[in-house]
Amino acid sequence: MRKEKITKAVIPAAGLGTRFLPVTKASPKEMLPLVDKPLIQYVVEEAVAAGISQIIIITGRGKRAIEDHFDISFELEEILKQTGKEHYIPGLRRISDMADFCYIRQSQPQGLGHAILCAKHLIGDEPFAVLLGDDIVDHSTPALKQMIDVYERTPAPIIGIQRVDKSEVHQYGILDATPAIDDLYKINHLVEKPAVEDAPSDLAVIGRYILIPEIFDLLEKTKPGKNNEIQLTDALNDLTTLRTMYGYVIKGDRYDAGDKLGFLQATVKMGLKNPKLGGAFKQYLKKLAL
Ligand code: G1P
């Protein structure tokens, strides 16, 4: 496979967020705040830190707040200027200046595979990254940067993985894979959300992928699978028959922030890490008679 710099990332954000109802009834789950930033901003910042300059967000009904967040807020800036609070403006501008943002509306949620397929015409003929907003990974080297570093040495499709408890395999894409070098596994096949007795391993797909345009041809042919949705995992499984593909064990603490408990855990972690709030928050937690 020819090696090319990865500059585009797709972030699917059209899901209904049913695991987080009722808060997601009228608000996008991607805009839930971890301390003072919405989830999707963490993911965009991770992509930008890995060298991505074009962010393609797949949205749907009720997701307008995402576009507004990454746009310039002219009215807000004017009010901040008029009220002597212009010192907030550079921080706000940084959000809209981070990258070029494009939006595609997926008219009906038909699964992750279908969402990625919506980006076909914007990706063209180059490798690209996919980041799922539910998966927040905290590490000194951002998760996607770790994977792009691996890709630069081993130009092949790479899927971010971590080991999960056997009791959780039914929530993930699971790999049948053979250890290669270091933290890389050569993928033999993948299965989406298997029952524990059918799971080929405990190596779970975490929401970070480096993909190649061939995936689109496969997605176009992919029939609805698990939960009657077009599954990215099924198309990736087909890709394993055409290409050598790797799973890379992502370093870092990973939180499923689309789940209520995972979100609370991520909030505590990010709260403690926050330079301004961390100290006081730690004192507060210590005082709780847990
Ligand atoms: C998706 C993928 C699954 C992957 C998971 C990681 O599932 O389909 O393979 O393991 O993300 O978070 P979802 O959680 O969107 O149902």
Short mmCIF file of C-alpha atoms and ligand atoms in Angstrom, two decimals:
data_model
loop_
_atom_site.label_atom_id
_atom_site.label_comp_id
_atom_site.label_asym_id
_atom_site.label_seq_id
_atom_site.Cartn_x
_atom_site.Cartn_y
_atom_site.Cartn_z
CA MET A 1 0.00 0.00 0.00
CA ARG A 2 1.39 3.44 -0.85
CA LYS A 3 2.13 5.61 2.13
CA GLU A 4 0.34 8.93 2.20
CA LYS A 5 -0.04 11.58 4.82
CA ILE A 6 -3.40 11.34 6.55
CA THR A 7 -5.09 14.73 6.61
CA LYS A 8 -8.82 13.89 6.73
CA ALA A 9 -10.88 12.48 9.56
CA VAL A 10 -14.51 11.39 9.64
CA ILE A 11 -16.42 11.77 12.89
CA PRO A 12 -19.84 10.08 12.81
CA ALA A 13 -22.25 12.08 14.97
CA ALA A 14 -25.68 11.17 13.66
CA GLY A 15 -26.59 8.59 16.32
CA LEU A 16 -29.65 9.10 18.48
CA GLY A 17 -27.86 8.70 21.80
CA THR A 18 -30.53 6.38 23.18
CA ARG A 19 -28.20 5.12 25.93
CA PHE A 20 -28.20 8.63 27.33
CA LEU A 21 -31.90 9.49 27.29
CA PRO A 22 -33.53 11.69 28.42
CA VAL A 23 -30.73 14.26 28.08
CA THR A 24 -30.34 13.38 24.40
CA LYS A 25 -34.03 13.93 23.63
CA ALA A 26 -33.35 17.43 22.29
CA SER A 27 -29.54 17.78 22.64
CA PRO A 28 -26.83 15.95 20.72
CA LYS A 29 -24.88 13.52 22.91
CA GLU A 30 -21.72 14.80 21.24
CA MET A 31 -22.33 18.14 22.99
CA LEU A 32 -22.40 16.68 26.50
CA PRO A 33 -19.74 18.54 28.51
CA LEU A 34 -16.69 16.91 30.04
CA VAL A 35 -15.84 19.71 32.49
CA ASP A 36 -16.04 22.70 30.10
CA LYS A 37 -15.71 21.21 26.61
CA PRO A 38 -18.20 19.10 24.67
CA LEU A 39 -17.21 15.49 24.00
CA ILE A 40 -16.78 16.13 20.30
CA GLN A 41 -14.23 18.87 20.94
CA TYR A 42 -11.95 16.38 22.72
CA VAL A 43 -12.17 14.13 19.68
CA VAL A 44 -11.53 16.96 17.20
CA GLU A 45 -8.56 18.14 19.27
CA GLU A 46 -7.19 14.60 19.27
CA ALA A 47 -7.46 14.48 15.46
CA VAL A 48 -5.80 17.88 15.04
CA ALA A 49 -2.97 16.83 17.39
CA ALA A 50 -2.40 13.88 15.04
CA GLY A 51 -1.96 16.18 12.01
CA ILE A 52 -5.53 16.13 10.66
CA SER A 53 -6.57 19.37 8.94
CA GLN A 54 -9.99 18.46 7.51
CA ILE A 55 -12.75 17.21 9.77
CA ILE A 56 -15.83 15.68 8.18
CA ILE A 57 -18.69 15.36 10.66
CA ILE A 58 -21.66 13.15 9.79
CA THR A 59 -24.68 14.75 11.40
CA GLY A 60 -28.41 14.27 11.44
CA ARG A 61 -31.58 15.90 12.69
CA GLY A 62 -31.22 17.77 15.98
CA LYS A 63 -27.43 18.18 15.67
CA ARG A 64 -27.21 21.85 14.72
CA ALA A 65 -25.41 22.72 17.96
CA ILE A 66 -22.33 20.85 16.70
CA GLU A 67 -22.03 23.08 13.63
CA ASP A 68 -22.55 26.20 15.74
CA HIS A 69 -19.87 25.07 18.19
CA PHE A 70 -17.18 24.84 15.51
CA ASP A 71 -18.27 28.07 13.79
CA ILE A 72 -17.51 31.68 14.71
CA SER A 73 -20.14 33.05 17.08
CA PHE A 74 -20.38 36.61 15.81
CA GLU A 75 -23.14 37.74 18.19
CA LEU A 76 -21.44 36.28 21.24
CA GLU A 77 -18.14 37.91 20.31
CA GLU A 78 -19.86 41.30 19.89
CA ILE A 79 -21.52 41.01 23.30
CA LEU A 80 -18.23 39.96 24.91
CA LYS A 81 -16.56 43.02 23.37
CA GLN A 82 -19.32 45.36 24.55
CA THR A 83 -19.19 43.99 28.10
CA GLY A 84 -15.42 44.10 28.55
CA LYS A 85 -15.03 40.33 28.37
CA GLU A 86 -13.07 40.18 25.11
CA HIS A 87 -10.40 38.04 26.80
CA TYR A 88 -12.71 35.06 26.14
CA ILE A 89 -12.60 35.60 22.37
CA PRO A 90 -9.20 34.02 21.49
CA GLY A 91 -10.23 30.78 23.23
CA LEU A 92 -13.46 30.71 21.24
CA ARG A 93 -11.72 31.52 17.96
CA ARG A 94 -9.27 28.70 18.57
CA ILE A 95 -12.20 26.25 18.33
CA SER A 96 -13.29 27.42 14.89
CA ASP A 97 -9.72 27.88 13.60
CA MET A 98 -8.56 24.38 14.57
CA ALA A 99 -9.38 22.76 11.23
CA ASP A 100 -11.58 22.94 8.15
CA PHE A 101 -14.97 21.52 9.06
CA CYS A 102 -17.42 19.92 6.62
CA TYR A 103 -20.82 18.48 7.50
CA ILE A 104 -22.83 15.78 5.83
CA ARG A 105 -26.36 14.97 6.96
CA GLN A 106 -27.27 11.33 7.20
CA SER A 107 -31.02 11.46 6.70
CA GLN A 108 -31.72 8.18 8.50
CA PRO A 109 -29.54 6.45 11.08
CA GLN A 110 -28.64 3.22 9.27
CA GLY A 111 -25.54 2.27 11.21
CA LEU A 112 -21.90 3.25 11.53
CA GLY A 113 -20.97 1.72 8.16
CA HIS A 114 -23.60 3.78 6.37
CA ALA A 115 -22.46 6.94 8.19
CA ILE A 116 -18.88 6.43 7.00
CA LEU A 117 -20.09 5.73 3.45
CA CYS A 118 -21.72 9.18 3.44
CA ALA A 119 -18.19 10.69 3.43
CA LYS A 120 -17.06 8.84 0.29
CA HIS A 121 -17.15 11.83 -2.06
CA LEU A 122 -15.17 14.03 0.36
CA ILE A 123 -12.43 11.49 1.02
CA GLY A 124 -11.49 10.72 -2.58
CA ASP A 125 -8.49 8.45 -3.13
CA GLU A 126 -6.52 8.75 0.09
CA PRO A 127 -6.27 7.02 3.45
CA PHE A 128 -8.27 8.65 6.23
CA ALA A 129 -9.04 8.42 9.93
CA VAL A 130 -12.32 7.68 11.69
CA LEU A 131 -12.89 8.73 15.29
CA LEU A 132 -16.00 7.82 17.27
CA GLY A 133 -17.06 10.51 19.68
CA ASP A 134 -18.17 8.11 22.41
CA ASP A 135 -14.65 6.87 22.97
CA ILE A 136 -12.55 9.31 24.94
CA VAL A 137 -8.95 8.20 25.38
CA ASP A 138 -6.65 9.98 27.77
CA HIS A 139 -2.91 9.61 27.23
CA SER A 140 0.07 11.95 26.87
CA THR A 141 0.28 10.86 23.19
CA PRO A 142 -3.24 11.20 21.75
CA ALA A 143 -4.69 7.88 20.57
CA LEU A 144 -4.89 8.78 16.88
CA LYS A 145 -1.32 10.13 16.95
CA GLN A 146 -0.16 6.79 18.32
CA MET A 147 -1.89 5.06 15.42
CA ILE A 148 -0.58 7.44 12.75
CA ASP A 149 2.94 6.89 14.10
CA VAL A 150 2.38 3.15 13.60
CA TYR A 151 0.89 3.74 10.13
CA GLU A 152 3.98 5.68 9.08
CA ARG A 153 6.10 2.60 9.84
CA THR A 154 3.49 0.08 8.67
CA PRO A 155 1.25 1.59 5.98
CA ALA A 156 -1.85 -0.59 6.24
CA PRO A 157 -5.38 -0.18 7.58
CA ILE A 158 -5.13 -0.06 11.38
CA ILE A 159 -7.87 -0.44 13.96
CA GLY A 160 -7.50 0.82 17.51
CA ILE A 161 -8.08 -1.92 20.07
CA GLN A 162 -7.94 -2.56 23.80
CA ARG A 163 -8.54 -5.67 25.87
CA VAL A 164 -11.92 -5.76 27.57
CA ASP A 165 -13.47 -7.97 30.21
CA LYS A 166 -15.11 -11.10 28.77
CA SER A 167 -18.43 -9.86 30.16
CA GLU A 168 -18.20 -6.82 27.85
CA VAL A 169 -17.34 -8.43 24.50
CA HIS A 170 -20.98 -8.24 23.38
CA GLN A 171 -20.69 -4.43 23.30
CA TYR A 172 -17.78 -4.29 20.83
CA GLY A 173 -16.34 -5.35 17.52
CA ILE A 174 -14.01 -8.22 18.47
CA LEU A 175 -10.86 -9.39 16.67
CA ASP A 176 -9.55 -12.78 15.81
CA ALA A 177 -5.91 -11.77 15.50
CA THR A 178 -2.33 -13.01 15.65
CA PRO A 179 0.38 -11.11 17.58
CA ALA A 180 2.75 -9.34 15.14
CA ILE A 181 5.28 -6.97 16.70
CA ASP A 182 5.06 -4.81 19.80
CA ASP A 183 1.45 -3.74 20.24
CA LEU A 184 0.38 -4.79 16.74
CA TYR A 185 -1.85 -7.74 15.91
CA LYS A 186 -2.45 -9.02 12.40
CA ILE A 187 -6.22 -9.29 11.97
CA ASN A 188 -7.63 -12.59 10.71
CA HIS A 189 -11.25 -11.60 11.06
CA LEU A 190 -13.64 -9.39 12.99
CA VAL A 191 -17.09 -9.93 14.42
CA GLU A 192 -19.49 -7.24 15.58
CA LYS A 193 -20.78 -7.59 19.14
CA PRO A 194 -20.55 -11.37 19.51
CA ALA A 195 -22.05 -13.34 22.38
CA VAL A 196 -19.33 -14.18 24.92
CA GLU A 197 -19.26 -17.84 23.81
CA ASP A 198 -18.71 -16.81 20.16
CA ALA A 199 -16.08 -14.14 20.80
CA PRO A 200 -12.75 -15.04 19.18
CA SER A 201 -10.77 -13.01 21.79
CA ASP A 202 -11.03 -10.16 24.25
CA LEU A 203 -9.43 -7.67 21.81
CA ALA A 204 -12.12 -5.04 21.31
CA VAL A 205 -12.38 -2.37 18.64
CA ILE A 206 -12.10 1.06 20.23
CA GLY A 207 -13.46 3.92 18.14
CA ARG A 208 -10.32 4.83 16.20
CA TYR A 209 -9.57 3.61 12.68
CA ILE A 210 -7.11 4.34 9.87
CA LEU A 211 -8.86 3.28 6.70
CA ILE A 212 -8.32 3.21 2.96
CA PRO A 213 -10.80 4.22 0.22
CA GLU A 214 -11.40 0.58 -0.74
CA ILE A 215 -13.59 0.38 2.35
CA PHE A 216 -16.25 2.42 0.50
CA ASP A 217 -16.67 -0.20 -2.26
CA LEU A 218 -17.10 -2.83 0.44
CA LEU A 219 -19.54 -0.70 2.44
CA GLU A 220 -21.65 -0.24 -0.69
CA LYS A 221 -22.04 -4.02 -0.84
CA THR A 222 -22.46 -4.59 2.90
CA LYS A 223 -25.88 -5.91 3.88
CA PRO A 224 -27.49 -4.87 7.17
CA GLY A 225 -25.94 -6.96 9.95
CA LYS A 226 -26.10 -6.74 13.76
CA ASN A 227 -29.17 -4.74 14.87
CA ASN A 228 -30.21 -4.53 11.19
CA GLU A 229 -27.63 -1.78 10.62
CA ILE A 230 -24.88 -1.47 8.03
CA GLN A 231 -21.90 -2.30 10.18
CA LEU A 232 -18.40 -0.93 9.58
CA THR A 233 -17.07 -4.06 11.26
CA ASP A 234 -18.62 -6.27 8.56
CA ALA A 235 -16.99 -4.26 5.75
CA LEU A 236 -13.67 -4.34 7.63
CA ASN A 237 -14.02 -8.09 7.90
CA ASP A 238 -14.36 -8.22 4.09
CA LEU A 239 -11.29 -5.98 3.78
CA THR A 240 -9.20 -8.52 5.72
CA THR A 241 -9.60 -10.89 2.75
CA LEU A 242 -8.05 -8.28 0.41
CA ARG A 243 -5.46 -6.52 2.56
CA THR A 244 -3.20 -7.09 5.50
CA MET A 245 -4.78 -5.22 8.39
CA TYR A 246 -3.61 -4.58 11.92
CA GLY A 247 -5.09 -4.00 15.33
CA TYR A 248 -3.02 -1.65 17.48
CA VAL A 249 -3.39 -1.69 21.25
CA ILE A 250 -4.03 1.95 22.09
CA LYS A 251 -2.22 3.21 25.17
CA GLY A 252 -4.26 5.24 27.63
CA ASP A 253 -7.35 5.29 29.79
CA ARG A 254 -10.38 4.83 27.59
CA TYR A 255 -13.89 5.89 28.58
CA ASP A 256 -17.16 5.00 26.91
CA ALA A 257 -18.61 8.47 27.31
CA GLY A 258 -21.82 7.53 25.49
CA ASP A 259 -22.71 5.45 28.53
CA LYS A 260 -23.89 7.13 31.74
CA LEU A 261 -21.36 5.43 34.03
CA GLY A 262 -18.50 5.80 31.54
CA PHE A 263 -19.38 9.47 31.20
CA LEU A 264 -19.25 10.00 34.97
CA GLN A 265 -15.86 8.24 35.13
CA ALA A 266 -14.52 10.42 32.30
CA THR A 267 -15.85 13.52 34.07
CA VAL A 268 -13.99 12.65 37.27
CA LYS A 269 -10.77 11.95 35.33
CA MET A 270 -10.93 15.16 33.31
CA GLY A 271 -12.04 17.16 36.36
CA LEU A 272 -9.02 15.97 38.33
CA LYS A 273 -6.71 16.72 35.38
CA ASN A 274 -8.07 20.23 34.87
CA PRO A 275 -5.32 22.74 35.81
CA LYS A 276 -7.77 25.27 37.29
CA LEU A 277 -10.28 22.98 38.98
CA GLY A 278 -8.33 19.80 39.67
CA GLY A 279 -6.97 20.75 43.11
CA ALA A 280 -10.30 21.91 44.54
CA PHE A 281 -12.13 18.97 42.95
CA LYS A 282 -9.69 16.50 44.52
CA GLN A 283 -10.22 18.10 47.93
CA TYR A 284 -13.97 17.77 47.45
CA LEU A 285 -13.72 14.08 46.46
CA LYS A 286 -11.50 13.37 49.47
CA LYS A 287 -14.13 14.84 51.76
CA LEU A 288 -16.77 12.44 50.48
CA ALA A 289 -17.05 9.54 52.90
CA LEU A 290 -16.86 6.88 50.20
C1 G1P B 1 -19.12 0.85 17.49
C2 G1P B 1 -18.57 -0.26 16.60
C3 G1P B 1 -17.95 -1.36 17.46
C4 G1P B 1 -16.88 -0.75 18.36
C5 G1P B 1 -17.49 0.37 19.22
C6 G1P B 1 -16.41 1.09 20.01
O1 G1P B 1 -20.22 0.35 18.21
O2 G1P B 1 -19.62 -0.79 15.81
O3 G1P B 1 -17.35 -2.32 16.62
O4 G1P B 1 -16.33 -1.75 19.19
O5 G1P B 1 -18.13 1.35 18.38
O6 G1P B 1 -16.95 2.06 20.84
P1 G1P B 1 -21.26 1.31 19.00
O7 G1P B 1 -20.65 1.55 20.36
O8 G1P B 1 -21.37 2.57 18.20
O9 G1P B 1 -22.53 0.54 19.08
#
